[in-house]
Amino acid sequence: MKFINLSWLFFLFLVSTYAETRPNILFLFSDDHALRTIGAYPGSINNTPNLDRIAREGALFTNSFNVNSICCPSRAAILTGKHSLANGVIGNSSKWNGQQWVYSREIGKSGYQTGLIGKWHLKGNPTDEFQSWEILSGKGGQGSYFNPTFLSPNGESKVTGHSTKIITDKALRWLKNRDQKKPFLLCAQYKVPHIHRLPPIDRMGGYDDVDFPVPDTFFDDFSTRSSFVSETWMALKGMKGHVLNIAPTKEEIDKNPKIRPPFLDEMNSKQRKAWHSAYDPRNLRYRKLSKENKLEGKAKSLFIYQRFIKDYIRCVDGLDDQIGRILDYLDQSDLSKNTLVIYSSDQGFFTGEHGWAEKRWMYEESFKSPLIMRWPGTIAPGSKIVKLVQNIDLAPTFLKASGLPVPDSIHGLALQPLFSNEYNFRWRKDILYQYFDGGTPEQRGPYNMPRHEGIRDERYKLISFYELNQWEFYDLKNDPYELNNLINDQQSKAEIMRMKKRLKILKVQYNK
Ligand code: CA
């Protein structure tokens, strides 16, 4: 009996020692964040000191891609480590099957305390994927920027303020109240900078006297591409006024409340007052320029771009401020050294490239996601990782970090071998992309764009618009902006054949 007690105590000692050495995992996640609006990325147009700090003290992934660049499928791929056909979330209207294997449940069962706070955005609320959850509710899972409603197993509650700060407040509260004997997995998932972009009050001002750089491909004429690329509905120049925060002034609305645009309804009177003091002068300027016929053709497109990108960056600034609060808390509570901090977004975004403001395509800007990781002692500060990685790699990476085996059914690869400077291991050479939210040749569906799939390796990209029997092929080394479709180029014939074969193989590998 004495022997059993002693061995039991020894087991408990082992478990507690093990638990202490397993890293905490803090997953910071946003929605639609373009790489060019993060200071640490090459070609960045703005400053994000706190996100950059994660990169400086850890690793910046410059070739991190999605399996399917749209909100719900991206989230499902991250949770399951699998491509869309295998996890069932192929488009934004697909139902989420929460009973399937997800990394967070496994990590929770192994002794971690797990929680998710913020934007869940899957069709079907969480059940036991996380031990605790509190998600943005309403607007089809998008939630509101101002005074959002949250849903948890205890019901709904509305909170006053801006969603970016509220999600951070809740995350910090979760961290402070956690069981300190256990390692934790916390996912803080933000709404910014998703459309309709409403920055927090303290970031509504600024940038009125500066112009942000315009992407080189802003006036792309799509001359080498198939006609449906130019016909897609994601042109900045077609954006509706209200999503650019173009609206009547406070004075006008006070005189006739009926003209108040619905997006101002989610704010209280104090927040609306702040909004008007920031935006009324901009909107009066817009009207003046319109009246003087100074916003025609290209001038109008450029004007819209500046209105769009400034609100986008104001939202990113608000996010960066809050990421800073979280990093400070980790420092102050002595958690930084044993916490793997990850920053990513559900996909990238066209911020004016090809004249667009959207995602969905397999072109680099939306196919890529930002990915930054800090893990003291495991990732060397200032690392730049150029290998091809995908959002399905996060689940196995987190499993491995928490000491768990990675099941064979997972499509992704644990990223840990990339943290070593010695690249003497076999890493994947190509990645599969599949986008299903398009329609048919007769009825193209959302954004008037076709379904497509493709393969990318370290140099080339092949895209198949299979329902239209059309292909595109790009040499990314010589044509990084993907302006020159080489599908009919005789010299590229061998590469194209090779890529077509690989696409078939990858589909067999990843669609089960
Ligand atoms: Ca998104």
Short mmCIF file of C-alpha atoms and ligand atoms in Angstrom, two decimals:
data_model
loop_
_atom_site.label_atom_id
_atom_site.label_comp_id
_atom_site.label_asym_id
_atom_site.label_seq_id
_atom_site.Cartn_x
_atom_site.Cartn_y
_atom_site.Cartn_z
CA MET A 1 0.00 0.00 0.00
CA LYS A 2 2.83 2.32 0.99
CA PHE A 3 4.59 1.47 -2.28
CA ILE A 4 1.45 2.39 -4.31
CA ASN A 5 1.15 5.73 -2.54
CA LEU A 6 4.76 6.56 -3.21
CA SER A 7 4.53 5.63 -6.90
CA TRP A 8 1.33 7.65 -7.20
CA LEU A 9 3.07 10.65 -5.69
CA PHE A 10 5.96 10.18 -8.10
CA PHE A 11 3.49 10.04 -11.00
CA LEU A 12 1.86 13.28 -9.83
CA PHE A 13 5.32 14.86 -9.57
CA LEU A 14 6.10 13.80 -13.15
CA VAL A 15 2.78 15.12 -14.43
CA SER A 16 3.24 18.47 -12.68
CA THR A 17 6.81 18.83 -13.95
CA TYR A 18 5.67 17.94 -17.44
CA ALA A 19 2.78 20.40 -17.29
CA GLU A 20 5.06 23.20 -16.22
CA THR A 21 7.44 22.64 -19.10
CA ARG A 22 4.78 22.47 -21.78
CA PRO A 23 4.43 25.89 -23.40
CA ASN A 24 1.35 28.02 -23.24
CA ILE A 25 -0.17 28.75 -26.65
CA LEU A 26 -1.63 32.18 -27.37
CA PHE A 27 -3.20 32.40 -30.81
CA LEU A 28 -3.94 35.98 -31.89
CA PHE A 29 -6.05 36.01 -35.02
CA SER A 30 -7.67 38.67 -37.19
CA ASP A 31 -9.93 38.79 -40.23
CA ASP A 32 -8.80 39.84 -43.74
CA HIS A 33 -5.37 41.22 -42.77
CA ALA A 34 -3.12 41.99 -45.76
CA LEU A 35 0.62 41.41 -45.36
CA ARG A 36 1.46 44.85 -46.77
CA THR A 37 -0.24 46.45 -43.76
CA ILE A 38 2.08 44.82 -41.22
CA GLY A 39 5.32 46.73 -40.67
CA ALA A 40 7.46 43.60 -40.44
CA TYR A 41 6.57 42.40 -43.96
CA PRO A 42 8.59 43.50 -46.99
CA GLY A 43 6.83 46.29 -48.89
CA SER A 44 4.77 47.36 -45.89
CA ILE A 45 3.07 50.76 -46.09
CA ASN A 46 2.45 51.39 -42.36
CA ASN A 47 3.78 50.84 -38.85
CA THR A 48 2.63 48.09 -36.51
CA PRO A 49 5.15 48.24 -33.64
CA ASN A 50 3.58 45.48 -31.58
CA LEU A 51 3.07 42.95 -34.35
CA ASP A 52 6.58 43.79 -35.49
CA ARG A 53 7.83 43.07 -31.99
CA ILE A 54 6.51 39.49 -32.24
CA ALA A 55 8.40 39.16 -35.54
CA ARG A 56 11.58 40.73 -34.17
CA GLU A 57 11.60 38.42 -31.16
CA GLY A 58 10.49 35.40 -33.20
CA ALA A 59 9.83 34.31 -36.78
CA LEU A 60 8.23 35.98 -39.76
CA PHE A 61 6.77 33.52 -42.28
CA THR A 62 6.83 35.08 -45.73
CA ASN A 63 5.22 32.15 -47.56
CA SER A 64 2.28 31.17 -45.39
CA PHE A 65 -0.78 30.26 -47.47
CA ASN A 66 -4.40 29.28 -47.11
CA VAL A 67 -6.05 26.14 -48.40
CA ASN A 68 -9.19 28.14 -49.29
CA SER A 69 -9.04 31.93 -48.85
CA ILE A 70 -12.39 32.73 -47.35
CA CYS A 71 -13.51 33.18 -43.76
CA CYS A 72 -15.35 29.99 -42.64
CA PRO A 73 -13.21 27.48 -44.59
CA SER A 74 -10.02 29.05 -43.23
CA ARG A 75 -11.21 28.73 -39.64
CA ALA A 76 -12.26 25.10 -40.17
CA ALA A 77 -8.90 24.27 -41.79
CA ILE A 78 -7.04 25.72 -38.81
CA LEU A 79 -9.09 23.80 -36.24
CA THR A 80 -8.91 20.46 -38.07
CA GLY A 81 -5.52 20.65 -39.82
CA LYS A 82 -7.29 19.45 -42.97
CA HIS A 83 -8.23 20.72 -46.42
CA SER A 84 -11.82 21.86 -47.01
CA LEU A 85 -13.31 18.74 -48.61
CA ALA A 86 -12.05 16.65 -45.70
CA ASN A 87 -13.35 18.93 -42.92
CA GLY A 88 -16.64 19.68 -44.68
CA VAL A 89 -16.44 23.49 -44.65
CA ILE A 90 -15.90 24.17 -48.33
CA GLY A 91 -17.62 27.58 -48.41
CA ASN A 92 -19.06 30.30 -46.22
CA SER A 93 -22.46 28.59 -46.13
CA SER A 94 -21.16 25.12 -45.17
CA LYS A 95 -22.28 23.78 -41.79
CA TRP A 96 -19.60 23.20 -39.17
CA ASN A 97 -19.40 19.67 -37.79
CA GLY A 98 -18.01 20.31 -34.32
CA GLN A 99 -17.95 16.61 -33.50
CA GLN A 100 -15.00 16.00 -35.80
CA TRP A 101 -11.42 15.96 -34.57
CA VAL A 102 -10.06 19.41 -33.66
CA TYR A 103 -6.66 20.19 -32.17
CA SER A 104 -8.05 22.32 -29.34
CA ARG A 105 -10.13 19.48 -27.87
CA GLU A 106 -7.09 17.16 -27.89
CA ILE A 107 -4.90 19.74 -26.21
CA GLY A 108 -7.64 20.37 -23.62
CA LYS A 109 -7.92 16.65 -22.85
CA SER A 110 -4.16 16.48 -22.30
CA GLY A 111 -4.30 18.89 -19.36
CA TYR A 112 -4.35 22.36 -20.93
CA GLN A 113 -6.90 24.98 -20.01
CA THR A 114 -8.42 26.06 -23.32
CA GLY A 115 -10.52 29.04 -24.35
CA LEU A 116 -11.67 30.96 -27.40
CA ILE A 117 -12.77 34.60 -27.30
CA GLY A 118 -13.99 36.71 -30.21
CA LYS A 119 -14.89 35.93 -33.79
CA TRP A 120 -15.78 32.26 -34.31
CA HIS A 121 -17.61 32.64 -37.63
CA LEU A 122 -18.49 29.04 -38.38
CA LYS A 123 -22.03 27.94 -39.23
CA GLY A 124 -22.80 26.23 -35.95
CA ASN A 125 -21.81 27.46 -32.49
CA PRO A 126 -18.94 25.83 -30.64
CA THR A 127 -19.79 22.99 -28.26
CA ASP A 128 -16.79 21.33 -26.59
CA GLU A 129 -14.07 22.34 -29.07
CA PHE A 130 -12.81 24.67 -26.33
CA GLN A 131 -13.41 24.32 -22.59
CA SER A 132 -14.69 27.89 -22.50
CA TRP A 133 -15.81 30.16 -25.30
CA GLU A 134 -17.32 33.57 -25.77
CA ILE A 135 -17.98 34.51 -29.36
CA LEU A 136 -19.20 37.53 -31.33
CA SER A 137 -22.85 37.04 -32.11
CA GLY A 138 -25.28 38.59 -34.59
CA LYS A 139 -24.87 39.69 -38.22
CA GLY A 140 -24.40 36.08 -39.32
CA GLY A 141 -21.54 35.56 -36.86
CA GLN A 142 -19.75 38.75 -37.94
CA GLY A 143 -20.74 40.67 -34.78
CA SER A 144 -20.62 44.46 -34.46
CA TYR A 145 -17.61 46.73 -34.28
CA PHE A 146 -19.31 48.90 -31.66
CA ASN A 147 -21.12 47.58 -28.58
CA PRO A 148 -21.00 43.96 -29.75
CA THR A 149 -23.09 41.12 -28.38
CA PHE A 150 -21.22 38.03 -27.18
CA LEU A 151 -22.59 34.52 -26.92
CA SER A 152 -21.30 31.97 -24.42
CA PRO A 153 -22.81 28.79 -22.93
CA ASN A 154 -24.39 31.16 -20.35
CA GLY A 155 -26.29 33.14 -23.00
CA GLU A 156 -25.89 36.50 -24.69
CA SER A 157 -24.54 39.75 -23.30
CA LYS A 158 -23.94 43.13 -24.93
CA VAL A 159 -20.79 45.04 -24.04
CA THR A 160 -20.21 48.78 -24.50
CA GLY A 161 -17.13 49.78 -26.47
CA HIS A 162 -15.17 48.74 -29.58
CA SER A 163 -14.83 45.03 -30.36
CA THR A 164 -11.02 45.05 -30.62
CA LYS A 165 -10.57 46.38 -27.09
CA ILE A 166 -13.41 44.31 -25.63
CA ILE A 167 -11.97 41.06 -27.03
CA THR A 168 -8.60 42.02 -25.53
CA ASP A 169 -10.18 42.89 -22.16
CA LYS A 170 -11.91 39.52 -22.11
CA ALA A 171 -8.71 37.70 -23.13
CA LEU A 172 -6.73 39.44 -20.38
CA ARG A 173 -9.43 38.62 -17.84
CA TRP A 174 -9.34 34.99 -18.98
CA LEU A 175 -5.56 34.91 -18.53
CA LYS A 176 -5.72 36.50 -15.07
CA ASN A 177 -8.45 34.15 -13.84
CA ARG A 178 -7.03 30.95 -15.34
CA ASP A 179 -5.90 27.90 -13.37
CA GLN A 180 -2.23 28.73 -12.99
CA LYS A 181 -1.28 25.10 -12.43
CA LYS A 182 -2.14 24.26 -16.03
CA PRO A 183 -0.62 25.37 -19.31
CA PHE A 184 -3.10 27.27 -21.43
CA LEU A 185 -4.32 27.52 -25.00
CA LEU A 186 -6.12 30.81 -25.62
CA CYS A 187 -7.41 31.97 -29.01
CA ALA A 188 -8.22 35.71 -29.18
CA GLN A 189 -9.93 36.20 -32.53
CA TYR A 190 -10.56 39.73 -33.75
CA LYS A 191 -13.07 41.16 -36.20
CA VAL A 192 -10.73 43.81 -37.64
CA PRO A 193 -10.01 44.76 -40.39
CA HIS A 194 -13.09 43.12 -41.96
CA ILE A 195 -15.56 45.24 -43.92
CA HIS A 196 -17.49 47.53 -42.81
CA ARG A 197 -14.41 49.09 -41.25
CA LEU A 198 -15.13 51.16 -38.17
CA PRO A 199 -11.92 52.04 -36.31
CA PRO A 200 -11.96 52.53 -32.53
CA ILE A 201 -12.58 56.14 -31.42
CA ASP A 202 -8.94 56.78 -30.43
CA ARG A 203 -7.83 55.69 -33.92
CA MET A 204 -10.53 57.39 -36.01
CA GLY A 205 -8.39 60.47 -36.52
CA GLY A 206 -5.11 60.78 -38.36
CA TYR A 207 -3.81 60.20 -41.88
CA ASP A 208 -5.87 63.07 -43.34
CA ASP A 209 -2.79 64.81 -44.65
CA VAL A 210 -0.96 61.77 -45.99
CA ASP A 211 -1.52 59.54 -48.98
CA PHE A 212 -0.60 55.86 -48.76
CA PRO A 213 1.31 54.27 -51.64
CA VAL A 214 -0.85 52.82 -54.40
CA PRO A 215 -0.07 49.21 -55.46
CA ASP A 216 1.75 48.86 -58.79
CA THR A 217 -1.10 46.75 -60.15
CA PHE A 218 -3.85 49.17 -59.12
CA PHE A 219 -4.79 49.97 -62.72
CA ASP A 220 -4.34 46.39 -63.98
CA ASP A 221 -6.09 45.98 -67.34
CA PHE A 222 -6.28 42.16 -67.04
CA SER A 223 -5.18 41.91 -70.67
CA THR A 224 -3.49 38.50 -70.38
CA ARG A 225 -6.13 36.95 -68.15
CA SER A 226 -9.46 35.26 -68.82
CA SER A 227 -12.43 37.60 -69.10
CA PHE A 228 -14.01 36.53 -65.82
CA VAL A 229 -11.03 37.93 -63.89
CA SER A 230 -11.87 41.45 -65.04
CA GLU A 231 -15.59 40.84 -64.59
CA THR A 232 -15.37 39.91 -60.90
CA TRP A 233 -17.22 42.19 -58.50
CA MET A 234 -14.50 43.32 -56.14
CA ALA A 235 -13.31 46.55 -57.66
CA LEU A 236 -12.56 49.34 -55.21
CA LYS A 237 -14.06 51.81 -57.65
CA GLY A 238 -17.42 50.01 -57.29
CA MET A 239 -17.48 50.14 -53.46
CA LYS A 240 -20.65 51.59 -52.02
CA GLY A 241 -20.30 54.93 -50.24
CA HIS A 242 -21.45 53.77 -46.82
CA VAL A 243 -18.74 51.06 -46.56
CA LEU A 244 -16.20 53.81 -47.16
CA ASN A 245 -17.82 55.71 -44.28
CA ILE A 246 -19.33 58.27 -46.65
CA ALA A 247 -22.50 59.55 -44.95
CA PRO A 248 -24.51 62.69 -44.15
CA THR A 249 -23.08 65.03 -41.52
CA LYS A 250 -24.26 65.22 -37.91
CA GLU A 251 -26.00 68.50 -38.60
CA GLU A 252 -27.93 67.00 -41.51
CA ILE A 253 -28.90 63.90 -39.54
CA ASP A 254 -29.97 66.00 -36.53
CA LYS A 255 -32.35 67.87 -38.83
CA ASN A 256 -33.68 64.67 -40.42
CA PRO A 257 -32.91 61.50 -38.38
CA LYS A 258 -34.40 59.32 -41.11
CA ILE A 259 -31.30 59.78 -43.26
CA ARG A 260 -28.98 58.26 -40.65
CA PRO A 261 -27.27 55.27 -42.27
CA PRO A 262 -27.88 51.93 -40.47
CA PHE A 263 -24.19 51.41 -39.65
CA LEU A 264 -24.33 54.33 -37.20
CA ASP A 265 -27.17 52.64 -35.30
CA GLU A 266 -24.80 50.23 -33.54
CA MET A 267 -23.06 53.19 -31.86
CA ASN A 268 -24.27 55.09 -28.79
CA SER A 269 -24.59 58.90 -28.95
CA LYS A 270 -21.08 59.51 -27.60
CA GLN A 271 -19.53 57.13 -30.17
CA ARG A 272 -21.58 58.68 -32.99
CA LYS A 273 -20.43 62.14 -31.94
CA ALA A 274 -16.80 60.99 -32.15
CA TRP A 275 -17.45 59.37 -35.52
CA HIS A 276 -18.98 62.55 -36.91
CA SER A 277 -16.16 64.74 -35.68
CA ALA A 278 -13.66 62.49 -37.51
CA TYR A 279 -15.65 61.78 -40.67
CA ASP A 280 -17.80 64.85 -41.31
CA PRO A 281 -14.83 66.97 -42.49
CA ARG A 282 -13.70 64.10 -44.77
CA ASN A 283 -17.19 63.73 -46.20
CA LEU A 284 -17.58 67.46 -46.76
CA ARG A 285 -14.28 67.42 -48.62
CA TYR A 286 -15.49 64.51 -50.73
CA ARG A 287 -18.65 66.40 -51.66
CA LYS A 288 -16.69 69.53 -52.53
CA LEU A 289 -14.34 67.61 -54.81
CA SER A 290 -17.29 65.80 -56.43
CA LYS A 291 -19.06 69.06 -57.03
CA GLU A 292 -15.97 70.52 -58.66
CA ASN A 293 -15.83 67.46 -60.96
CA LYS A 294 -12.42 66.55 -59.56
CA LEU A 295 -13.40 62.94 -58.87
CA GLU A 296 -13.76 61.48 -62.33
CA GLY A 297 -12.17 58.31 -63.77
CA LYS A 298 -8.76 57.50 -62.30
CA ALA A 299 -8.95 60.38 -59.81
CA LYS A 300 -12.11 58.86 -58.34
CA SER A 301 -10.51 55.39 -58.08
CA LEU A 302 -7.51 56.86 -56.30
CA PHE A 303 -9.72 58.87 -53.96
CA ILE A 304 -11.70 55.74 -53.04
CA TYR A 305 -8.46 53.82 -52.52
CA GLN A 306 -7.24 56.41 -50.01
CA ARG A 307 -10.55 56.42 -48.13
CA PHE A 308 -10.50 52.60 -48.06
CA ILE A 309 -6.87 52.08 -47.08
CA LYS A 310 -6.93 54.74 -44.36
CA ASP A 311 -9.88 53.11 -42.58
CA TYR A 312 -8.24 49.73 -43.07
CA ILE A 313 -5.03 50.97 -41.45
CA ARG A 314 -6.90 52.77 -38.66
CA CYS A 315 -8.49 49.40 -37.80
CA VAL A 316 -5.07 47.71 -37.94
CA ASP A 317 -3.65 50.44 -35.67
CA GLY A 318 -6.39 49.71 -33.15
CA LEU A 319 -5.52 46.01 -33.30
CA ASP A 320 -1.81 46.67 -32.92
CA ASP A 321 -2.47 48.77 -29.79
CA GLN A 322 -4.37 45.90 -28.21
CA ILE A 323 -1.78 43.27 -29.20
CA GLY A 324 0.67 45.52 -27.33
CA ARG A 325 -1.46 45.29 -24.18
CA ILE A 326 -1.41 41.50 -24.39
CA LEU A 327 2.37 41.34 -24.95
CA ASP A 328 2.87 43.69 -21.98
CA TYR A 329 0.71 41.47 -19.80
CA LEU A 330 2.75 38.40 -20.77
CA ASP A 331 5.93 40.27 -19.78
CA GLN A 332 4.53 41.58 -16.51
CA SER A 333 3.20 38.19 -15.45
CA ASP A 334 6.41 36.35 -16.38
CA LEU A 335 4.61 34.34 -19.06
CA SER A 336 6.53 35.51 -22.14
CA LYS A 337 9.35 33.01 -21.86
CA ASN A 338 7.13 29.92 -21.88
CA THR A 339 4.39 31.07 -24.25
CA LEU A 340 4.21 30.40 -27.97
CA VAL A 341 2.59 33.56 -29.37
CA ILE A 342 1.15 33.33 -32.86
CA TYR A 343 -0.31 36.11 -34.97
CA SER A 344 -2.24 35.25 -38.11
CA SER A 345 -5.37 36.13 -40.05
CA ASP A 346 -8.02 33.98 -41.72
CA GLN A 347 -6.63 35.08 -45.08
CA GLY A 348 -4.80 37.94 -46.75
CA PHE A 349 -6.59 40.64 -48.70
CA PHE A 350 -6.29 42.67 -51.89
CA THR A 351 -5.71 46.21 -50.64
CA GLY A 352 -5.88 47.80 -54.07
CA GLU A 353 -3.87 45.21 -56.04
CA HIS A 354 -5.59 44.66 -59.41
CA GLY A 355 -7.92 47.48 -58.30
CA TRP A 356 -9.59 45.13 -55.81
CA ALA A 357 -10.63 45.10 -52.16
CA GLU A 358 -11.46 41.43 -51.47
CA LYS A 359 -9.99 37.94 -51.07
CA ARG A 360 -11.07 34.51 -52.53
CA TRP A 361 -8.63 34.29 -55.49
CA MET A 362 -5.55 32.11 -55.57
CA TYR A 363 -3.45 35.17 -56.44
CA GLU A 364 -0.73 35.89 -53.91
CA GLU A 365 -2.33 38.76 -51.98
CA SER A 366 -5.33 36.74 -50.79
CA PHE A 367 -3.79 33.27 -50.99
CA LYS A 368 -1.16 34.35 -48.44
CA SER A 369 -1.86 34.95 -44.77
CA PRO A 370 0.31 36.82 -42.33
CA LEU A 371 2.01 34.42 -39.92
CA ILE A 372 4.29 35.53 -37.11
CA MET A 373 5.41 33.38 -34.18
CA ARG A 374 7.40 34.02 -31.02
CA TRP A 375 8.62 31.15 -28.91
CA PRO A 376 11.66 32.02 -26.78
CA GLY A 377 14.22 29.24 -26.61
CA THR A 378 12.76 27.44 -29.64
CA ILE A 379 12.56 30.13 -32.34
CA ALA A 380 15.62 32.35 -32.76
CA PRO A 381 14.77 36.08 -32.68
CA GLY A 382 14.59 37.68 -36.11
CA SER A 383 14.01 34.39 -37.98
CA LYS A 384 12.68 34.63 -41.54
CA ILE A 385 10.98 31.48 -42.76
CA VAL A 386 10.53 31.27 -46.52
CA LYS A 387 9.39 27.65 -46.87
CA LEU A 388 5.85 26.94 -48.10
CA VAL A 389 3.53 26.60 -45.13
CA GLN A 390 -0.27 26.49 -44.92
CA ASN A 391 -2.93 27.20 -42.32
CA ILE A 392 -3.46 23.42 -41.92
CA ASP A 393 0.03 23.34 -40.33
CA LEU A 394 -1.07 25.22 -37.20
CA ALA A 395 -3.02 22.32 -35.64
CA PRO A 396 -0.10 19.84 -35.85
CA THR A 397 2.33 22.56 -34.68
CA PHE A 398 0.24 23.20 -31.56
CA LEU A 399 -0.18 19.47 -30.92
CA LYS A 400 3.54 18.89 -31.14
CA ALA A 401 4.25 21.91 -28.94
CA SER A 402 2.00 20.44 -26.26
CA GLY A 403 3.75 17.08 -26.44
CA LEU A 404 0.98 15.22 -28.30
CA PRO A 405 1.34 12.94 -31.33
CA VAL A 406 0.01 14.19 -34.69
CA PRO A 407 -2.59 11.77 -36.13
CA ASP A 408 -1.90 10.45 -39.64
CA SER A 409 -5.25 11.79 -40.84
CA ILE A 410 -4.03 15.40 -40.46
CA HIS A 411 -2.99 17.02 -43.75
CA GLY A 412 -0.78 19.71 -42.22
CA LEU A 413 2.79 19.42 -41.04
CA ALA A 414 4.15 20.53 -37.68
CA LEU A 415 6.31 23.60 -38.33
CA GLN A 416 8.92 22.80 -35.68
CA PRO A 417 11.61 21.53 -38.13
CA LEU A 418 11.58 25.00 -39.74
CA PHE A 419 12.65 26.62 -36.48
CA SER A 420 16.08 25.06 -36.79
CA ASN A 421 18.62 26.80 -39.00
CA GLU A 422 19.66 23.53 -40.58
CA TYR A 423 17.41 22.78 -43.51
CA ASN A 424 18.63 19.19 -43.80
CA PHE A 425 15.14 17.73 -43.74
CA ARG A 426 12.50 17.06 -46.34
CA TRP A 427 9.84 19.73 -46.48
CA ARG A 428 6.92 19.96 -48.88
CA LYS A 429 7.68 21.38 -52.30
CA ASP A 430 4.17 22.39 -53.36
CA ILE A 431 0.76 23.25 -51.94
CA LEU A 432 -2.86 22.78 -53.01
CA TYR A 433 -5.53 25.50 -53.14
CA GLN A 434 -9.26 24.95 -53.65
CA TYR A 435 -11.95 27.64 -53.71
CA PHE A 436 -15.55 26.44 -53.95
CA ASP A 437 -17.65 29.54 -53.24
CA GLY A 438 -18.02 30.49 -56.88
CA GLY A 439 -21.04 29.52 -58.91
CA THR A 440 -21.37 27.78 -62.25
CA PRO A 441 -20.48 29.05 -65.75
CA GLU A 442 -24.13 30.12 -66.12
CA GLN A 443 -24.47 31.61 -62.67
CA ARG A 444 -21.15 32.65 -61.22
CA GLY A 445 -22.27 33.08 -57.61
CA PRO A 446 -20.86 35.50 -55.03
CA TYR A 447 -18.60 38.17 -56.52
CA ASN A 448 -19.27 36.88 -60.02
CA MET A 449 -16.24 34.63 -59.92
CA PRO A 450 -15.75 30.98 -60.81
CA ARG A 451 -14.68 28.10 -58.62
CA HIS A 452 -11.03 27.30 -59.01
CA GLU A 453 -8.19 25.22 -57.71
CA GLY A 454 -4.49 25.15 -58.21
CA ILE A 455 -1.02 24.31 -57.13
CA ARG A 456 1.89 26.54 -56.16
CA ASP A 457 5.49 25.55 -55.69
CA GLU A 458 8.47 27.71 -54.80
CA ARG A 459 8.49 29.28 -58.26
CA TYR A 460 5.38 28.49 -60.31
CA LYS A 461 1.62 28.64 -59.91
CA LEU A 462 -0.96 26.77 -61.93
CA ILE A 463 -4.65 27.66 -61.58
CA SER A 464 -7.53 25.65 -63.04
CA PHE A 465 -10.92 27.28 -63.61
CA TYR A 466 -12.27 23.82 -64.15
CA GLU A 467 -15.88 24.61 -64.89
CA LEU A 468 -14.80 26.96 -67.67
CA ASN A 469 -12.01 24.68 -68.86
CA GLN A 470 -9.50 27.51 -68.55
CA TRP A 471 -6.06 27.59 -66.98
CA GLU A 472 -3.53 30.15 -65.83
CA PHE A 473 0.17 29.60 -65.26
CA TYR A 474 2.54 32.09 -63.64
CA ASP A 475 6.29 32.23 -63.16
CA LEU A 476 6.40 34.01 -59.80
CA LYS A 477 10.13 34.60 -60.00
CA ASN A 478 9.87 36.71 -63.14
CA ASP A 479 6.30 37.86 -62.65
CA PRO A 480 5.60 38.30 -58.92
CA TYR A 481 2.42 40.31 -59.54
CA GLU A 482 0.92 37.57 -61.74
CA LEU A 483 0.24 39.78 -64.72
CA ASN A 484 1.55 37.50 -67.45
CA ASN A 485 -0.43 34.27 -67.87
CA LEU A 486 1.94 31.78 -69.53
CA ILE A 487 -0.52 28.94 -70.09
CA ASN A 488 0.04 29.07 -73.86
CA ASP A 489 3.77 29.72 -73.63
CA GLN A 490 5.64 26.95 -75.48
CA GLN A 491 8.74 27.28 -73.31
CA SER A 492 6.68 26.66 -70.17
CA LYS A 493 5.05 23.52 -71.57
CA ALA A 494 7.11 21.03 -69.57
CA GLU A 495 6.59 22.91 -66.30
CA ILE A 496 2.87 23.15 -66.98
CA MET A 497 2.62 19.40 -67.63
CA ARG A 498 4.57 18.68 -64.44
CA MET A 499 2.33 20.98 -62.38
CA LYS A 500 -0.85 19.47 -63.84
CA LYS A 501 0.34 16.02 -62.76
CA ARG A 502 1.21 17.26 -59.29
CA LEU A 503 -2.20 18.93 -58.94
CA LYS A 504 -3.90 15.56 -59.57
CA ILE A 505 -1.67 13.86 -57.00
CA LEU A 506 -2.25 16.53 -54.33
CA LYS A 507 -6.03 16.34 -54.82
CA VAL A 508 -5.96 12.59 -54.19
CA GLN A 509 -3.76 13.14 -51.14
CA TYR A 510 -5.78 15.95 -49.53
CA ASN A 511 -9.39 15.43 -50.45
CA LYS A 512 -10.03 12.59 -48.03
CA CA B 1 -11.86 36.79 -43.60
#
